[in-house]
Amino acid sequence: MIIAHRLLGRSQIFANLQLNSLKCRAQHSPIASTRCVSSSIHYQAIAARRPASGHATGFRGVQIFNETSWMLNQMNISVRFYNQKSWVVRDCKSIDEILETASKRIDESLPVPNAAVWSSISRMISRQQFSKHRSTDIIEHQISVLLRYTCDSLNKSKPKDLATITLSIAKIVRSIREAHQRRRVSIYHQAFGKVLQESSSNPNQGIFHALAKATDAKLPHFESQALANTAYAYALLGYDPKIDERSLLRGIAEKSIDCMHHFNAQGFANMVWCFAKLNVHHTRLFQSVGDVVASKHDLNEFKPQDFANIAWAYATAKAQHPNLFQNVGDSIAAMDRLRTKSFATFRLP
């Protein structure tokens, strides 16, 4: 949505032509006219300020402003005024800044990039210990506002973003658990823990059920990376959500089998690791992963940790695949980087 003050400084002829075009489209379709506003004039959002009456613009700036405002109102578009600069989440230096900016934008009905916000918080929460707020009340409120907005926006999220949101929130929960184990709990761990967890060991199933339900609806459109990230998220939580008494993980497995050749090395390893971790038996998934990996002539893309995860997963699930084990064993023996010292870096799941 735009306000006509963005036309100030341009010729009157150009401004009138744009207004006539917008009016014409508004008569036929509010949606089409909104797209026209955002694409044909190449402006962003809503004007930062209304031009003052009598301002020397070189043409009818105020009149055009009023005409455009009337037109937008006819299309049932609320005219708002705010700074047009888009929010680059990675520029935020702290969790406080992210939460405050998100809350402000939500209050002003501005879009919030949910995936980028939750991803940034998941990276920051382990290394940021202190907040400018003396209690968790304000932080809890901001988290609740953001979480409510996120849940309300899930149906409009792209599959990749939905997977990122799920994985990021799962990593935050993991960070909270680890902080309690180390007895180094920050104010952020306390605040996020009260919102995202039902107890010290159980996640808030209402939140993750909402994420799972949105995932299930969009599952046919998920690509391999999004599938692997989603499965990994629920493995971190130790939670296999049920949608209408159906296991979401089983749906992820069936979709993964259909696009198995698009997984990378880490994707193969993470997928079987997740199912073994959650004790979800799916013979066809393990067979499919084994077939694809065993058929590869070159396993150089696999890292030592990938081999460790695959071996652990098949052993835990009691899944048999001789050709896979043979190919993995031959690759390990042939890899120069897997010398004796390298095995010390293996971290069993």
PDB file of N, CA and C in Angstrom, residues 222-313:
ATOM      1  N   PHE A 222       6.772 -30.044   0.601  1.00  0.00           N
ATOM      2  CA  PHE A 222       8.065 -29.996   1.290  1.00  0.00           C
ATOM      3  C   PHE A 222       9.159 -30.592   0.411  1.00  0.00           C
ATOM      4  N   GLU A 223      10.322 -29.947   0.416  1.00  0.00           N
ATOM      5  CA  GLU A 223      11.499 -30.477  -0.262  1.00  0.00           C
ATOM      6  C   GLU A 223      12.376 -31.212   0.751  1.00  0.00           C
ATOM      7  N   SER A 224      13.428 -31.832   0.262  1.00  0.00           N
ATOM      8  CA  SER A 224      14.234 -32.717   1.110  1.00  0.00           C
ATOM      9  C   SER A 224      14.808 -32.013   2.331  1.00  0.00           C
ATOM     10  N   GLN A 225      15.342 -30.794   2.158  1.00  0.00           N
ATOM     11  CA  GLN A 225      15.949 -30.097   3.291  1.00  0.00           C
ATOM     12  C   GLN A 225      14.921 -29.756   4.355  1.00  0.00           C
ATOM     13  N   ALA A 226      13.747 -29.326   3.935  1.00  0.00           N
ATOM     14  CA  ALA A 226      12.685 -29.004   4.884  1.00  0.00           C
ATOM     15  C   ALA A 226      12.211 -30.260   5.621  1.00  0.00           C
ATOM     16  N   LEU A 227      12.155 -31.385   4.927  1.00  0.00           N
ATOM     17  CA  LEU A 227      11.759 -32.644   5.563  1.00  0.00           C
ATOM     18  C   LEU A 227      12.771 -33.051   6.628  1.00  0.00           C
ATOM     19  N   ALA A 228      14.066 -32.973   6.273  1.00  0.00           N
ATOM     20  CA  ALA A 228      15.116 -33.360   7.218  1.00  0.00           C
ATOM     21  C   ALA A 228      15.123 -32.434   8.440  1.00  0.00           C
ATOM     22  N   ASN A 229      14.954 -31.133   8.204  1.00  0.00           N
ATOM     23  CA  ASN A 229      14.953 -30.172   9.315  1.00  0.00           C
ATOM     24  C   ASN A 229      13.773 -30.404  10.256  1.00  0.00           C
ATOM     25  N   THR A 230      12.611 -30.700   9.686  1.00  0.00           N
ATOM     26  CA  THR A 230      11.424 -30.919  10.513  1.00  0.00           C
ATOM     27  C   THR A 230      11.566 -32.182  11.354  1.00  0.00           C
ATOM     28  N   ALA A 231      12.039 -33.251  10.728  1.00  0.00           N
ATOM     29  CA  ALA A 231      12.243 -34.490  11.476  1.00  0.00           C
ATOM     30  C   ALA A 231      13.275 -34.279  12.586  1.00  0.00           C
ATOM     31  N   TYR A 232      14.337 -33.556  12.282  1.00  0.00           N
ATOM     32  CA  TYR A 232      15.384 -33.294  13.276  1.00  0.00           C
ATOM     33  C   TYR A 232      14.836 -32.476  14.441  1.00  0.00           C
ATOM     34  N   ALA A 233      13.959 -31.536  14.141  1.00  0.00           N
ATOM     35  CA  ALA A 233      13.367 -30.705  15.194  1.00  0.00           C
ATOM     36  C   ALA A 233      12.609 -31.554  16.207  1.00  0.00           C
ATOM     37  N   TYR A 234      11.774 -32.462  15.722  1.00  0.00           N
ATOM     38  CA  TYR A 234      10.983 -33.274  16.644  1.00  0.00           C
ATOM     39  C   TYR A 234      11.840 -34.321  17.361  1.00  0.00           C
ATOM     40  N   ALA A 235      12.950 -34.715  16.733  1.00  0.00           N
ATOM     41  CA  ALA A 235      13.873 -35.611  17.420  1.00  0.00           C
ATOM     42  C   ALA A 235      14.547 -34.895  18.587  1.00  0.00           C
ATOM     43  N   LEU A 236      14.887 -33.620  18.404  1.00  0.00           N
ATOM     44  CA  LEU A 236      15.471 -32.837  19.494  1.00  0.00           C
ATOM     45  C   LEU A 236      14.503 -32.736  20.665  1.00  0.00           C
ATOM     46  N   LEU A 237      13.218 -32.641  20.349  1.00  0.00           N
ATOM     47  CA  LEU A 237      12.197 -32.512  21.387  1.00  0.00           C
ATOM     48  C   LEU A 237      11.829 -33.850  22.013  1.00  0.00           C
ATOM     49  N   GLY A 238      12.123 -34.942  21.292  1.00  0.00           N
ATOM     50  CA  GLY A 238      11.677 -36.251  21.758  1.00  0.00           C
ATOM     51  C   GLY A 238      10.178 -36.387  21.677  1.00  0.00           C
ATOM     52  N   TYR A 239       9.604 -35.832  20.622  1.00  0.00           N
ATOM     53  CA  TYR A 239       8.140 -35.722  20.533  1.00  0.00           C
ATOM     54  C   TYR A 239       7.697 -36.080  19.118  1.00  0.00           C
ATOM     55  N   ASP A 240       6.819 -37.063  19.000  1.00  0.00           N
ATOM     56  CA  ASP A 240       6.246 -37.458  17.720  1.00  0.00           C
ATOM     57  C   ASP A 240       4.788 -37.026  17.693  1.00  0.00           C
ATOM     58  N   PRO A 241       4.489 -35.875  17.098  1.00  0.00           N
ATOM     59  CA  PRO A 241       3.115 -35.353  17.132  1.00  0.00           C
ATOM     60  C   PRO A 241       2.159 -36.211  16.310  1.00  0.00           C
ATOM     61  N   LYS A 242       0.932 -36.253  16.771  1.00  0.00           N
ATOM     62  CA  LYS A 242      -0.111 -37.010  16.077  1.00  0.00           C
ATOM     63  C   LYS A 242      -1.129 -36.037  15.493  1.00  0.00           C
ATOM     64  N   ILE A 243      -1.456 -36.224  14.217  1.00  0.00           N
ATOM     65  CA  ILE A 243      -2.472 -35.427  13.536  1.00  0.00           C
ATOM     66  C   ILE A 243      -3.620 -36.363  13.182  1.00  0.00           C
ATOM     67  N   ASP A 244      -4.754 -36.176  13.836  1.00  0.00           N
ATOM     68  CA  ASP A 244      -5.888 -37.088  13.646  1.00  0.00           C
ATOM     69  C   ASP A 244      -5.449 -38.535  13.862  1.00  0.00           C
ATOM     70  N   GLU A 245      -4.683 -38.738  14.929  1.00  0.00           N
ATOM     71  CA  GLU A 245      -4.178 -40.049  15.333  1.00  0.00           C
ATOM     72  C   GLU A 245      -3.195 -40.638  14.332  1.00  0.00           C
ATOM     73  N   ARG A 246      -2.707 -39.808  13.408  1.00  0.00           N
ATOM     74  CA  ARG A 246      -1.663 -40.234  12.480  1.00  0.00           C
ATOM     75  C   ARG A 246      -0.341 -39.617  12.900  1.00  0.00           C
ATOM     76  N   SER A 247       0.719 -40.404  12.824  1.00  0.00           N
ATOM     77  CA  SER A 247       2.046 -39.913  13.178  1.00  0.00           C
ATOM     78  C   SER A 247       2.556 -38.984  12.082  1.00  0.00           C
ATOM     79  N   LEU A 248       2.923 -37.758  12.470  1.00  0.00           N
ATOM     80  CA  LEU A 248       3.496 -36.824  11.493  1.00  0.00           C
ATOM     81  C   LEU A 248       4.801 -37.376  10.942  1.00  0.00           C
ATOM     82  N   LEU A 249       5.586 -38.043  11.795  1.00  0.00           N
ATOM     83  CA  LEU A 249       6.875 -38.581  11.353  1.00  0.00           C
ATOM     84  C   LEU A 249       6.695 -39.629  10.263  1.00  0.00           C
ATOM     85  N   ARG A 250       5.640 -40.402  10.326  1.00  0.00           N
ATOM     86  CA  ARG A 250       5.395 -41.405   9.283  1.00  0.00           C
ATOM     87  C   ARG A 250       5.029 -40.718   7.955  1.00  0.00           C
ATOM     88  N   GLY A 251       4.299 -39.615   8.057  1.00  0.00           N
ATOM     89  CA  GLY A 251       4.007 -38.855   6.847  1.00  0.00           C
ATOM     90  C   GLY A 251       5.272 -38.264   6.247  1.00  0.00           C
ATOM     91  N   ILE A 252       6.168 -37.786   7.114  1.00  0.00           N
ATOM     92  CA  ILE A 252       7.455 -37.256   6.640  1.00  0.00           C
ATOM     93  C   ILE A 252       8.272 -38.366   5.972  1.00  0.00           C
ATOM     94  N   ALA A 253       8.226 -39.564   6.543  1.00  0.00           N
ATOM     95  CA  ALA A 253       8.964 -40.689   5.964  1.00  0.00           C
ATOM     96  C   ALA A 253       8.467 -41.021   4.567  1.00  0.00           C
ATOM     97  N   GLU A 254       7.138 -41.080   4.401  1.00  0.00           N
ATOM     98  CA  GLU A 254       6.582 -41.406   3.084  1.00  0.00           C
ATOM     99  C   GLU A 254       6.946 -40.356   2.041  1.00  0.00           C
ATOM    100  N   LYS A 255       6.886 -39.083   2.430  1.00  0.00           N
ATOM    101  CA  LYS A 255       7.263 -38.014   1.508  1.00  0.00           C
ATOM    102  C   LYS A 255       8.754 -38.068   1.215  1.00  0.00           C
ATOM    103  N   SER A 256       9.566 -38.412   2.197  1.00  0.00           N
ATOM    104  CA  SER A 256      11.015 -38.483   2.006  1.00  0.00           C
ATOM    105  C   SER A 256      11.396 -39.596   1.028  1.00  0.00           C
ATOM    106  N   ILE A 257      10.691 -40.704   1.097  1.00  0.00           N
ATOM    107  CA  ILE A 257      10.968 -41.816   0.182  1.00  0.00           C
ATOM    108  C   ILE A 257      10.748 -41.377  -1.264  1.00  0.00           C
ATOM    109  N   ASP A 258       9.739 -40.533  -1.480  1.00  0.00           N
ATOM    110  CA  ASP A 258       9.427 -40.080  -2.841  1.00  0.00           C
ATOM    111  C   ASP A 258      10.515 -39.173  -3.418  1.00  0.00           C
ATOM    112  N   CYS A 259      11.262 -38.474  -2.547  1.00  0.00           N
ATOM    113  CA  CYS A 259      12.296 -37.551  -3.049  1.00  0.00           C
ATOM    114  C   CYS A 259      13.667 -37.895  -2.470  1.00  0.00           C
ATOM    115  N   MET A 260      13.906 -39.194  -2.246  1.00  0.00           N
ATOM    116  CA  MET A 260      15.122 -39.643  -1.574  1.00  0.00           C
ATOM    117  C   MET A 260      16.397 -39.231  -2.306  1.00  0.00           C
ATOM    118  N   HIS A 261      16.363 -39.182  -3.624  1.00  0.00           N
ATOM    119  CA  HIS A 261      17.567 -38.865  -4.395  1.00  0.00           C
ATOM    120  C   HIS A 261      17.955 -37.391  -4.283  1.00  0.00           C
ATOM    121  N   HIS A 262      17.119 -36.581  -3.671  1.00  0.00           N
ATOM    122  CA  HIS A 262      17.432 -35.159  -3.528  1.00  0.00           C
ATOM    123  C   HIS A 262      18.085 -34.840  -2.179  1.00  0.00           C
ATOM    124  N   PHE A 263      18.206 -35.819  -1.290  1.00  0.00           N
ATOM    125  CA  PHE A 263      18.839 -35.582   0.001  1.00  0.00           C
ATOM    126  C   PHE A 263      20.354 -35.488  -0.158  1.00  0.00           C
ATOM    127  N   ASN A 264      20.976 -34.675   0.696  1.00  0.00           N
ATOM    128  CA  ASN A 264      22.434 -34.651   0.748  1.00  0.00           C
ATOM    129  C   ASN A 264      22.902 -35.604   1.843  1.00  0.00           C
ATOM    130  N   ALA A 265      24.221 -35.655   2.053  1.00  0.00           N
ATOM    131  CA  ALA A 265      24.783 -36.619   3.003  1.00  0.00           C
ATOM    132  C   ALA A 265      24.230 -36.410   4.414  1.00  0.00           C
ATOM    133  N   GLN A 266      24.206 -35.166   4.867  1.00  0.00           N
ATOM    134  CA  GLN A 266      23.699 -34.886   6.204  1.00  0.00           C
ATOM    135  C   GLN A 266      22.215 -35.202   6.302  1.00  0.00           C
ATOM    136  N   GLY A 267      21.488 -34.978   5.210  1.00  0.00           N
ATOM    137  CA  GLY A 267      20.063 -35.276   5.202  1.00  0.00           C
ATOM    138  C   GLY A 267      19.789 -36.759   5.402  1.00  0.00           C
ATOM    139  N   PHE A 268      20.553 -37.623   4.702  1.00  0.00           N
ATOM    140  CA  PHE A 268      20.402 -39.073   4.896  1.00  0.00           C
ATOM    141  C   PHE A 268      20.659 -39.448   6.356  1.00  0.00           C
ATOM    142  N   ALA A 269      21.789 -38.942   6.874  1.00  0.00           N
ATOM    143  CA  ALA A 269      22.190 -39.302   8.237  1.00  0.00           C
ATOM    144  C   ALA A 269      21.175 -38.809   9.269  1.00  0.00           C
ATOM    145  N   ASN A 270      20.739 -37.569   9.119  1.00  0.00           N
ATOM    146  CA  ASN A 270      19.797 -36.992  10.087  1.00  0.00           C
ATOM    147  C   ASN A 270      18.448 -37.693  10.050  1.00  0.00           C
ATOM    148  N   MET A 271      18.014 -38.068   8.860  1.00  0.00           N
ATOM    149  CA  MET A 271      16.691 -38.672   8.739  1.00  0.00           C
ATOM    150  C   MET A 271      16.617 -40.002   9.495  1.00  0.00           C
ATOM    151  N   VAL A 272      17.574 -40.894   9.244  1.00  0.00           N
ATOM    152  CA  VAL A 272      17.520 -42.187   9.938  1.00  0.00           C
ATOM    153  C   VAL A 272      17.832 -42.018  11.426  1.00  0.00           C
ATOM    154  N   TRP A 273      18.702 -41.040  11.765  1.00  0.00           N
ATOM    155  CA  TRP A 273      19.006 -40.780  13.168  1.00  0.00           C
ATOM    156  C   TRP A 273      17.748 -40.344  13.925  1.00  0.00           C
ATOM    157  N   CYS A 274      16.957 -39.482  13.298  1.00  0.00           N
ATOM    158  CA  CYS A 274      15.738 -38.970  13.937  1.00  0.00           C
ATOM    159  C   CYS A 274      14.754 -40.091  14.240  1.00  0.00           C
ATOM    160  N   PHE A 275      14.555 -40.989  13.287  1.00  0.00           N
ATOM    161  CA  PHE A 275      13.578 -42.060  13.487  1.00  0.00           C
ATOM    162  C   PHE A 275      14.060 -43.053  14.541  1.00  0.00           C
ATOM    163  N   ALA A 276      15.369 -43.306  14.554  1.00  0.00           N
ATOM    164  CA  ALA A 276      15.902 -44.186  15.589  1.00  0.00           C
ATOM    165  C   ALA A 276      15.819 -43.518  16.958  1.00  0.00           C
ATOM    166  N   LYS A 277      16.089 -42.230  17.010  1.00  0.00           N
ATOM    167  CA  LYS A 277      16.047 -41.483  18.261  1.00  0.00           C
ATOM    168  C   LYS A 277      14.651 -41.485  18.864  1.00  0.00           C
ATOM    169  N   LEU A 278      13.640 -41.338  18.017  1.00  0.00           N
ATOM    170  CA  LEU A 278      12.254 -41.293  18.481  1.00  0.00           C
ATOM    171  C   LEU A 278      11.621 -42.682  18.567  1.00  0.00           C
ATOM    172  N   ASN A 279      12.401 -43.712  18.204  1.00  0.00           N
ATOM    173  CA  ASN A 279      11.908 -45.083  18.241  1.00  0.00           C
ATOM    174  C   ASN A 279      10.669 -45.261  17.360  1.00  0.00           C
ATOM    175  N   VAL A 280      10.699 -44.579  16.216  1.00  0.00           N
ATOM    176  CA  VAL A 280       9.624 -44.711  15.230  1.00  0.00           C
ATOM    177  C   VAL A 280      10.101 -45.685  14.153  1.00  0.00           C
ATOM    178  N   HIS A 281       9.490 -46.834  14.083  1.00  0.00           N
ATOM    179  CA  HIS A 281       9.919 -47.865  13.134  1.00  0.00           C
ATOM    180  C   HIS A 281       9.296 -47.606  11.765  1.00  0.00           C
ATOM    181  N   HIS A 282      10.156 -47.543  10.768  1.00  0.00           N
ATOM    182  CA  HIS A 282       9.669 -47.370   9.398  1.00  0.00           C
ATOM    183  C   HIS A 282      10.644 -48.102   8.479  1.00  0.00           C
ATOM    184  N   THR A 283      10.352 -49.367   8.219  1.00  0.00           N
ATOM    185  CA  THR A 283      11.258 -50.240   7.468  1.00  0.00           C
ATOM    186  C   THR A 283      11.552 -49.702   6.082  1.00  0.00           C
ATOM    187  N   ARG A 284      10.532 -49.164   5.424  1.00  0.00           N
ATOM    188  CA  ARG A 284      10.722 -48.689   4.048  1.00  0.00           C
ATOM    189  C   ARG A 284      11.680 -47.496   3.993  1.00  0.00           C
ATOM    190  N   LEU A 285      11.636 -46.639   5.002  1.00  0.00           N
ATOM    191  CA  LEU A 285      12.540 -45.487   5.019  1.00  0.00           C
ATOM    192  C   LEU A 285      13.989 -45.947   5.141  1.00  0.00           C
ATOM    193  N   PHE A 286      14.271 -46.838   6.092  1.00  0.00           N
ATOM    194  CA  PHE A 286      15.641 -47.321   6.272  1.00  0.00           C
ATOM    195  C   PHE A 286      16.114 -48.097   5.043  1.00  0.00           C
ATOM    196  N   GLN A 287      15.205 -48.836   4.429  1.00  0.00           N
ATOM    197  CA  GLN A 287      15.569 -49.570   3.218  1.00  0.00           C
ATOM    198  C   GLN A 287      15.873 -48.604   2.077  1.00  0.00           C
ATOM    199  N   SER A 288      15.079 -47.587   1.952  1.00  0.00           N
ATOM    200  CA  SER A 288      15.266 -46.615   0.867  1.00  0.00           C
ATOM    201  C   SER A 288      16.560 -45.832   1.041  1.00  0.00           C
ATOM    202  N   VAL A 289      16.821 -45.362   2.269  1.00  0.00           N
ATOM    203  CA  VAL A 289      18.079 -44.645   2.526  1.00  0.00           C
ATOM    204  C   VAL A 289      19.262 -45.565   2.231  1.00  0.00           C
ATOM    205  N   GLY A 290      19.181 -46.817   2.700  1.00  0.00           N
ATOM    206  CA  GLY A 290      20.265 -47.768   2.456  1.00  0.00           C
ATOM    207  C   GLY A 290      20.494 -48.017   0.987  1.00  0.00           C
ATOM    208  N   ASP A 291      19.415 -48.158   0.215  1.00  0.00           N
ATOM    209  CA  ASP A 291      19.554 -48.413  -1.225  1.00  0.00           C
ATOM    210  C   ASP A 291      20.257 -47.265  -1.933  1.00  0.00           C
ATOM    211  N   VAL A 292      19.852 -46.040  -1.610  1.00  0.00           N
ATOM    212  CA  VAL A 292      20.424 -44.880  -2.296  1.00  0.00           C
ATOM    213  C   VAL A 292      21.895 -44.687  -1.914  1.00  0.00           C
ATOM    214  N   VAL A 293      22.203 -44.778  -0.633  1.00  0.00           N
ATOM    215  CA  VAL A 293      23.589 -44.592  -0.190  1.00  0.00           C
ATOM    216  C   VAL A 293      24.472 -45.721  -0.703  1.00  0.00           C
ATOM    217  N   ALA A 294      23.957 -46.938  -0.689  1.00  0.00           N
ATOM    218  CA  ALA A 294      24.742 -48.085  -1.162  1.00  0.00           C
ATOM    219  C   ALA A 294      25.028 -48.000  -2.656  1.00  0.00           C
ATOM    220  N   SER A 295      24.157 -47.339  -3.399  1.00  0.00           N
ATOM    221  CA  SER A 295      24.340 -47.241  -4.853  1.00  0.00           C
ATOM    222  C   SER A 295      25.317 -46.140  -5.266  1.00  0.00           C
ATOM    223  N   LYS A 296      25.717 -45.316  -4.322  1.00  0.00           N
ATOM    224  CA  LYS A 296      26.640 -44.234  -4.642  1.00  0.00           C
ATOM    225  C   LYS A 296      28.059 -44.776  -4.782  1.00  0.00           C
ATOM    226  N   HIS A 297      28.732 -44.350  -5.846  1.00  0.00           N
ATOM    227  CA  HIS A 297      30.108 -44.786  -6.067  1.00  0.00           C
ATOM    228  C   HIS A 297      31.100 -43.946  -5.271  1.00  0.00           C
ATOM    229  N   ASP A 298      30.683 -42.771  -4.872  1.00  0.00           N
ATOM    230  CA  ASP A 298      31.578 -41.852  -4.166  1.00  0.00           C
ATOM    231  C   ASP A 298      30.852 -41.293  -2.948  1.00  0.00           C
ATOM    232  N   LEU A 299      31.390 -41.556  -1.772  1.00  0.00           N
ATOM    233  CA  LEU A 299      30.793 -41.064  -0.533  1.00  0.00           C
ATOM    234  C   LEU A 299      31.655 -39.985   0.112  1.00  0.00           C
ATOM    235  N   ASN A 300      32.409 -39.258  -0.714  1.00  0.00           N
ATOM    236  CA  ASN A 300      33.297 -38.223  -0.182  1.00  0.00           C
ATOM    237  C   ASN A 300      32.532 -37.069   0.468  1.00  0.00           C
ATOM    238  N   GLU A 301      31.272 -36.899   0.082  1.00  0.00           N
ATOM    239  CA  GLU A 301      30.490 -35.809   0.678  1.00  0.00           C
ATOM    240  C   GLU A 301      30.085 -36.121   2.122  1.00  0.00           C
ATOM    241  N   PHE A 302      30.196 -37.386   2.511  1.00  0.00           N
ATOM    242  CA  PHE A 302      29.830 -37.777   3.865  1.00  0.00           C
ATOM    243  C   PHE A 302      30.974 -37.452   4.823  1.00  0.00           C
ATOM    244  N   LYS A 303      30.623 -36.832   5.954  1.00  0.00           N
ATOM    245  CA  LYS A 303      31.596 -36.529   6.991  1.00  0.00           C
ATOM    246  C   LYS A 303      31.629 -37.671   8.010  1.00  0.00           C
ATOM    247  N   PRO A 304      32.696 -37.732   8.799  1.00  0.00           N
ATOM    248  CA  PRO A 304      32.756 -38.798   9.819  1.00  0.00           C
ATOM    249  C   PRO A 304      31.515 -38.857  10.700  1.00  0.00           C
ATOM    250  N   GLN A 305      30.968 -37.678  11.064  1.00  0.00           N
ATOM    251  CA  GLN A 305      29.783 -37.677  11.919  1.00  0.00           C
ATOM    252  C   GLN A 305      28.577 -38.266  11.204  1.00  0.00           C
ATOM    253  N   ASP A 306      28.491 -38.070   9.890  1.00  0.00           N
ATOM    254  CA  ASP A 306      27.391 -38.659   9.122  1.00  0.00           C
ATOM    255  C   ASP A 306      27.448 -40.181   9.183  1.00  0.00           C
ATOM    256  N   PHE A 307      28.664 -40.742   9.006  1.00  0.00           N
ATOM    257  CA  PHE A 307      28.816 -42.198   9.093  1.00  0.00           C
ATOM    258  C   PHE A 307      28.463 -42.699  10.490  1.00  0.00           C
ATOM    259  N   ALA A 308      28.895 -41.942  11.502  1.00  0.00           N
ATOM    260  CA  ALA A 308      28.599 -42.350  12.880  1.00  0.00           C
ATOM    261  C   ALA A 308      27.099 -42.360  13.135  1.00  0.00           C
ATOM    262  N   ASN A 309      26.396 -41.324  12.654  1.00  0.00           N
ATOM    263  CA  ASN A 309      24.942 -41.254  12.857  1.00  0.00           C
ATOM    264  C   ASN A 309      24.210 -42.374  12.135  1.00  0.00           C
ATOM    265  N   ILE A 310      24.659 -42.683  10.905  1.00  0.00           N
ATOM    266  CA  ILE A 310      24.023 -43.757  10.135  1.00  0.00           C
ATOM    267  C   ILE A 310      24.229 -45.100  10.828  1.00  0.00           C
ATOM    268  N   ALA A 311      25.468 -45.356  11.258  1.00  0.00           N
ATOM    269  CA  ALA A 311      25.757 -46.632  11.924  1.00  0.00           C
ATOM    270  C   ALA A 311      24.946 -46.770  13.207  1.00  0.00           C
ATOM    271  N   TRP A 312      24.889 -45.689  13.989  1.00  0.00           N
ATOM    272  CA  TRP A 312      24.136 -45.733  15.249  1.00  0.00           C
ATOM    273  C   TRP A 312      22.649 -45.958  14.985  1.00  0.00           C
ATOM    274  N   ALA A 313      22.112 -45.261  13.969  1.00  0.00           N
ATOM    275  CA  ALA A 313      20.678 -45.355  13.682  1.00  0.00           C
ATOM    276  C   ALA A 313      20.284 -46.762  13.257  1.00  0.00           C
TER     277      ALA A 313
END
